[in-house]
Each structure stands twice: as C-alpha cells, then as structure tokens.
Amino acid sequence: MSEASAASVIKITQELLLGEDDRSAITPALISEKMDLVLRLNPKWAVDLDRNAVTDELIRRFSIWIGEDSSLVDVKDHVAWLDAHRKKNWRYWQRYREMLEKKLSWTAVDALDKSTDKILGQLEDPLRSGTWDRRGLVVGHVQSGKTANYTGLICKAADAQYKVIIVLAGLHNNLRSQTQIRLEEGFLGYETSGVSNVKRRIGVGNLDTDHSINPNCATTRANNGDFNRRAATHLAISPEQRPWLFVVKKNKSVLVQLLKWIQNHVADLPLSAEEIDIDKNDPLPRVTKKVTKFPLLIIDDEADNASVDTGETVVDADGNPDPEHQPTTINKLIRRILNSFSRAAYVGYTATPFANIFIHERGKTRSEGPDLFPSAFIQNLAAPSNYVGPSRVFGQPSPDGRDGELPLVKEVDDFCSGESGWMPAKHKPTHVPVYSKSEDLPPSLREALQSFLIACAVRQVRGQGSQHSSMLVHVTRFNSVQAAVHQQVSEYMRSVRQRVTRGIGHEELLEQLQGLWEGDFIPATRQVRAAGLGDLPDYDPSWEEILAVLPDVIHDIDVRMINGTAKDVLDYEEAKEKGLKVIAVGGDKLARGLTLEGLCTSYFLRASKMYDTLMQMGRWFGYRPGYLDLGRIYTSPDLVRWFRHITDAAAELREEFDLMASSGATPREYGLKIQSHTELLVTSQLKMRSARTLRLSFSGQLMQTVSLPRDGSVLQRNFKSASAFIESLGGAGEVNPSLEYGPSRYQWYGHLWRKVQSTSVVDFLRGYRTSEASHRVNSIALADFIDAMVGSGELKEWNVALLGIRDGRPSQLAPGISVNMVRRKEEGQYEDRYSIGVLLDPKDEAIDIDERQWSAALQLTAEAWARAKKAGTPEVPSGPAIRRVKGCGGDGVEARPETGLLVLYVLDPTESRLDLDEATPGLVAFGVSFPASESGVKIDYKINNVAWEQDYGAE
C-alpha cells in the first residue's frame, strides 16, 4: 500500500475520532471501529494496510502525556520482591486493565500500571514469612483519579496473595457506597446488593466470567451495607480462600465490630500476659491475639481526614514515645487493626497530605503499635496533561499578576452584608436565608443557575447531552439551612421551567440568558481555546441553536439535597444512558471525596482557611473534556485569594518534594521539611491541637512581603528603616550586577552588597513592621530565626540586593543610592493592606550565585521538569533548586548554609491607591531567600490568639 493511501486512512480516521465527545478516551478498539468505516469508503486502501502502524500513529496523536511519579523511600527492613516473574498470570489486574483500556488511552493505562507497580513493590511480599509492617502514603491531586489508582493496587495486591483488604472509605454513607460501587466494577466483578444471593456481573466480571476467582466481600453497596454485628457473627475465612474485601466507614462502631471480628474469628496466635496492654479505662477491644495466616492491606482513602491522631502529646521532650499517650478513637482503632496482624501494610491516599506528614514519626503506643506516619514511602502521583488542577484554574503568580488564570472564576459579594443578609459567614442552624422582599435568592446565585442552564444546553448542542452534568451549591454546613436553600433553588428552577416552556413572561429571562452567553461564555470559550486547553470544538453554537434545546434541558434538570444516603450516589449509575442533570445542594457531605460527575457550575461560599479543607472542597478540579470552557465557579473574593494562596504553596511543596526525591531523601526528612513550612500552620495547629506557640524553621524557604500595610506612619517607618540600613552598608556596592552563565545574559538594575554581617540584617528586620494580616511573613520572627541560626554557625553573613527596573520613577534611599521603583499589580481591594501576588522575579534569587551553583541548580530544575514532562527546558533555575544548592551543595559544589540573601524593592505607590507624603516616596518591600539547612534549628513564634480565633476558630 502507498504512503499516500496510508496517510488518507489516518487523516479520515482522525477526523472521525475528532467527533467523539471525549477525546481523552481514544482507545485502540475505537480506532479500529472508525478505521473499518473508512475502509468501507475505499476498500483498496485495506490492501497491505499496516493497521497496527495506523493505530500507533493515531494513539500518538491523541494520547495525553503523563509525568513520572516521584517517591521518597526508606528501604530499612524491606526486601525487594516484585519482578516480571511474580506478575505472571495476574488475573485480577489483567481484567481491570482490559476494562480501563475501553475508556482510557494506552498512555494513561500504562502510567497507572507503572504507578501501582511502584507502590506495591514498596510494600512487602505477602508471601514473605515472619513479622513485617510497611506504612506508605500516596499523594494525588484533588479529583484526579486516586480511586482508579488504588483499585489497580488492590487488584495487584490480591494477585500477589494479600488475603484481607480493608478500604477505609471516608466518614459518610454516600462516599462509602460510591467507593463500594467502584470496587465492584474494578475488582469484585459483581454487584453486592445485599438483597439477593444472585450476583449480577458488572465491570470486570463481564470480561472474565470465571466465578472461581471472584473475591469475597463482607460489605454491600446498600446504604446500610457497612460492616456490622450481623456480618461479624456469620463471617469466617480460611487461608485457602480467595481474598476478602471490606469497604468500611471511618466510624467508631463499624471499626469496633471489625476489630472484634478479627480478634475473635481470625487471630490465631495468643499474646502473652506481658504483651497485652490492659487499661481498665479503655472501653475499646484490645489486641490479645495476632493473625499470622493472612497478610493484611489497608487502603485509607482521604487519609488526612479522621485517621490522624490529634491528641496532645505523643512523645516526651527527648523525642521518646509516651507510653501513657491516648490516641484519638479512629486513629486508635485503625492502628489496633493493623497491630492485630503479624504481616501488615498500610497505604494512605490523599490530595492534601500535610496532616499525615505532621504525624510524629516516633509516635508509638503499646496496644496500638506505631502511629500512621508513612515511614516506608511517600509517592507523588503525576497528573495527566488533561487534568485541570488548581494551577490551571487560578494560574501562577508573577510580578504582573496571575499568569494563565482561566476566565472561569466569578467573585460574588451580594450574599451577605456583615452579620446579616442571605448567607452571612457566621450563622446559626435557625438562620432563614432571604435576600429581599421580592427575591429569595441573591442575584449571583440566580446568575449561577442560569450559567448552569447554558452549560447544559451547550453540551447538548455539542453532542454531550447524554453525559452527566452537575451543579454544586455549597453555602452552609447546617442541614436545616441547606433545606431552606434547596427549597428556594427548587422554586426558582420551577419558575424558570414554567416561563420557558409555556412562553409566558419569559422575555426578560431569555434576554438575561442571551446576554450571559454572548457577554461571558463566548469570550471565555475563545480564551480557553486559544490556550489550547479543554479539547474544545472549533466553532461556537449560535444563540438560536441553544434556544432550541433549552426547554428540554430545563425539563431534565433535577434539584437534590445531598444528605448522605446511598441513593445520591446510585442515581449516576442508573441514569448513565440518558445522563443525569442535577443541582446538588449540600454541605460537608459534598466537601470531601464525593465525586460530582460532569461538574459544570459551583456556587461555593463556605469560609474555611484550613489548607486541606479548602482544597478538598474544590470539587471543580478534575477532567473536563470538551466542556472546560463552560465551567463556572462563583465564590467570595476572600476564598479566591485563599485558593490562589494555597495553590502557590502546593506547587512549591511539590517542587521541593521532587528535589528531595532526586537526592534520595526519606519520608522522615520530608516530614521535617513540611513541619517547618509556615504556609501550613493552619493544618498543623488545628489537626495537632498544639498551643498558640509555634515551632518554626524558615530554612530552604523564600519569605516575601506580599501583604503590605496601608497605615502611612508604618510605611514611613519602614522606609526610614530601609534607608538607615542601606546607608550603613557604605558605598554603592556592585552597581547594576549581571551574570552570564549560559546562552542568556541576565541584567539587574540596582545594587548588590556582599558579606554583610547578620547583625545589620537583623537590625533592619526588627525595625521593619510587616502587615498584621500576614501570617506567613513576620519580620520579628525572621530576625529571631536568623539569630538562632547564627548560634549554630549558619546565616552569619548576607548578600543584600536593592533592585529596581530600568525605566521608572526614581526613589532615593541613601545619599547617592537610588533605584527606579518597581510596579506590582494589586490582588483584591482591601482597606487594611495592599496585597500583591508575588514580589520577587524568579531570577532574582540567582543574583548572588556563582557559575557552579547556577549549573547545579539548573540541572536539578531540569530533572524536575523532565519528571513532570514539562515542555521545553528551563533557562533559569527554580527558587527551591537555588536554595537547596546554596545550603546543601551538590556535585562539585560546596554547601554554603552560612550565607543568606536579602532583596529589597521600592514599590511604586501609584499602583496601590495610596497617597503618600514626600517623606515616604515609596513602599519598601523585601524578600529573604534562606538556604536549605540540615541543622534543624527552630524558633518559638507566638500567634495572636484573638486573630487566630477570628480566622480559624470556626474550623
């Protein structure tokens, strides 16, 4: 066959595939089907056609790319075991893989195969005799497919001969039921109705109909299908049987029944009297016997929620475990279940791992054994290229604002006015939400509901009408207030349905919808399409096309209150042929773990400043093939600011993780790093119940003032402090420093002083006043930390830079020393502060490094990019890489933890809406780049208790 003919087959088949609703799910089977259609058009093309070559080319064209997982591993007491020989004839995994290949690309399935191999290989061989225990943590992204990953891990673990598999599936019935259903499809192969003994085959059960390999399951998909006393009474297992699956809630009564059953019906080796911890005040069942015949695997979904011990003290002043410590109930029960088995493995899954990493690595009690710290490994899952995560939605910080922020977020402020209004931030269960005498709902929620109508209609026009479409309304944690909101939304949608379908009083509504489509949706779609995101069609529907399908779409939309019943989950499965269109009104049960299929619109007002809680509430992250542009997030300006804030912290920590993984660090070393990260104080304090005095380290971090006070007297004091500091340095230092370490030359405009004594830097910081609104950067705490580090022989000398821009308004700080003021875009309008996204230009941290340091840091950055499969190669080393090389050295590079970097800027006040007098010609801001350190030095940092309670007390 000629190359021209092959090219024709590829071209036409590709055109047919482009018409698919979900192009992220291009599979070999689908390609073969479309190719058959093409060959019917011209049978001559089939002569000598290399169908595999055509398939491979089309897969290449359509496949998404996925980076490599990175891991921190501790191999102590571990025996490597997983190889190709052990994987022969693994039927559970094979049938799950076949199921995935029907809906995912080869690239995605191969990545899942490699990822689960890596996780399983870091656990112990279940056939290994003796006593062993491995604890690990898998860190995914919010709504990124963690369930698919641990389903694959369970299949492989069962193939490898793990016999008891327990999945801890959240706190609520709906999430447990959802997890049960997915494991039925991917692992069990049959439906567990709990009503009939007849097992209906589903999922993998339709690919391999051999009943002899069906796993056993002690729980069902029913609302009351959790493990209970009845199941515990009748259930018995023997070593030769197939694996047993338990899908249970993290609930005291459920876990007590499970622990009792293990101790009474499975455990076979009695412990001696000396080994049993007898506490008469402890009502929970004790570990009196060990299970020696069955290796255990526990999968802990949302492992940072409820599993973490939030008790007061787990170790004494010398770091030794406190034998009298009483863990919290859920943590205690999970650990006792693990401690009941002589061979046990625990793998936590979460997108927000910080509470887990705050677990003390030495925490251990007699009856429970070691705490759940992931001592064996932490594995970061790579996100596929079509995943829409926080950095995609909220962009990335830059001196000019947010780069790449999608036009999907709508800031709203009409839902309350101080302590009153439709939904004030603080309200009671008795609150009655009413916007005005004529309208129950605020205009922003009415617009959000209209946006959802448009999204559903456009998806219908695009051929996605049979797919699920959902809207989230999450404004309160109280069920009674949710019920009122549900009633109001239902009434509004009923009114809309009547006006549109009857054609009575509909003119104003249709005018609003058309204005929303033309003024908001069309520009947003074009922006997303221009960015090459979302796999969007090349054309925009006309308003007439949308109007034609609107009545049917409105008729199909259902308004539900999510109250934790299994029915809320099952509806998606039951409506899979037609596609469910649902507006879900809820609260905490929507906040974590539960997947809303086809989520298009979110109206989200729950005020949380807890890092992990806020991220988990962001159910809009995930995969939006063919409709990313139709998504809308209506939320408050404060929540937008916090989401941006934590998005940046998460990105920085992932980069730090990758750097530590490349250097062979262990989970414990990463734990120490995270425990010093000031951005995560919220999680650490509230999950660990510590006092208001914090133990902080700033090593390896960049601290920059991005919230500046508006008080004129404070700004004047800061300018004078900086002027005195600069004048004390003597002379102009290096003027307009530059470096040329590669293909590019970097030029700064300003001054650089080297080998400045730490006392001068500390005096400047003590004289400077940071904003009270800034929890992250406190000048006094930074000064205290530098003093403490000097005492350990580090940060004794500093390089100081005063930087400006080439062209701008000049500002003189000392005789003969001036810079042109920099401009930074304001983020949000605040009465008490001038808030910016980022202060330092990324290359500014490299101003004082030599060529070897530059090359080593650039190499680390390139390795991180390669693992994440970022396009291109970095030209400038990243900040975390620079700080690591400075403090820890590298290949042929000397470690210099004794030298820090302070960078000063003068911000142009015209950007900040400030009217300053002549004595304060600009806003002085600073950034401190601390080199990485292995000294472990920390300082005490006192939190203002009133401010703390105001910000976080409700959590």
PDB file of C-alpha atoms in Angstrom, residues 696 698 717 761-771 774 776-788 926 930 939-942:
ATOM      1  CA  LEU A 696       9.166  27.255  63.154  1.00  0.00           C
ATOM      2  CA  PHE A 698      12.451  29.044  57.622  1.00  0.00           C
ATOM      3  CA  ARG A 717       8.861  53.841  59.494  1.00  0.00           C
ATOM      4  CA  VAL A 761      20.182  42.386  58.614  1.00  0.00           C
ATOM      5  CA  VAL A 762      18.607  41.522  61.977  1.00  0.00           C
ATOM      6  CA  ASP A 763      18.530  45.214  62.996  1.00  0.00           C
ATOM      7  CA  PHE A 764      16.754  46.094  59.742  1.00  0.00           C
ATOM      8  CA  LEU A 765      14.141  43.368  60.233  1.00  0.00           C
ATOM      9  CA  ARG A 766      13.500  44.412  63.844  1.00  0.00           C
ATOM     10  CA  GLY A 767      12.962  47.989  62.711  1.00  0.00           C
ATOM     11  CA  TYR A 768      10.594  46.996  59.900  1.00  0.00           C
ATOM     12  CA  ARG A 769       6.904  46.311  60.546  1.00  0.00           C
ATOM     13  CA  THR A 770       5.148  43.675  58.449  1.00  0.00           C
ATOM     14  CA  SER A 771       1.381  43.661  57.954  1.00  0.00           C
ATOM     15  CA  SER A 774       0.383  38.449  57.051  1.00  0.00           C
ATOM     16  CA  ARG A 776       3.395  33.933  56.680  1.00  0.00           C
ATOM     17  CA  VAL A 777       5.950  36.745  56.881  1.00  0.00           C
ATOM     18  CA  ASN A 778       6.642  38.312  60.258  1.00  0.00           C
ATOM     19  CA  SER A 779       9.794  40.435  60.377  1.00  0.00           C
ATOM     20  CA  ILE A 780      10.380  39.848  64.110  1.00  0.00           C
ATOM     21  CA  ALA A 781      10.103  36.061  63.727  1.00  0.00           C
ATOM     22  CA  LEU A 782      12.541  36.174  60.797  1.00  0.00           C
ATOM     23  CA  ALA A 783      15.013  38.183  62.872  1.00  0.00           C
ATOM     24  CA  ASP A 784      14.713  35.716  65.781  1.00  0.00           C
ATOM     25  CA  PHE A 785      15.301  32.811  63.417  1.00  0.00           C
ATOM     26  CA  ILE A 786      18.449  34.377  61.942  1.00  0.00           C
ATOM     27  CA  ASP A 787      19.817  34.941  65.454  1.00  0.00           C
ATOM     28  CA  ALA A 788      19.144  31.295  66.316  1.00  0.00           C
ATOM     29  CA  PHE A 926      11.619  42.669  50.961  1.00  0.00           C
ATOM     30  CA  PHE A 930      17.037  31.179  53.150  1.00  0.00           C
ATOM     31  CA  ILE A 939      12.232  29.198  66.980  1.00  0.00           C
ATOM     32  CA  ASP A 940       9.159  29.829  69.087  1.00  0.00           C
ATOM     33  CA  TYR A 941       6.618  32.026  67.277  1.00  0.00           C
ATOM     34  CA  LYS A 942       3.683  33.372  69.259  1.00  0.00           C
TER      35      LYS A 942
END
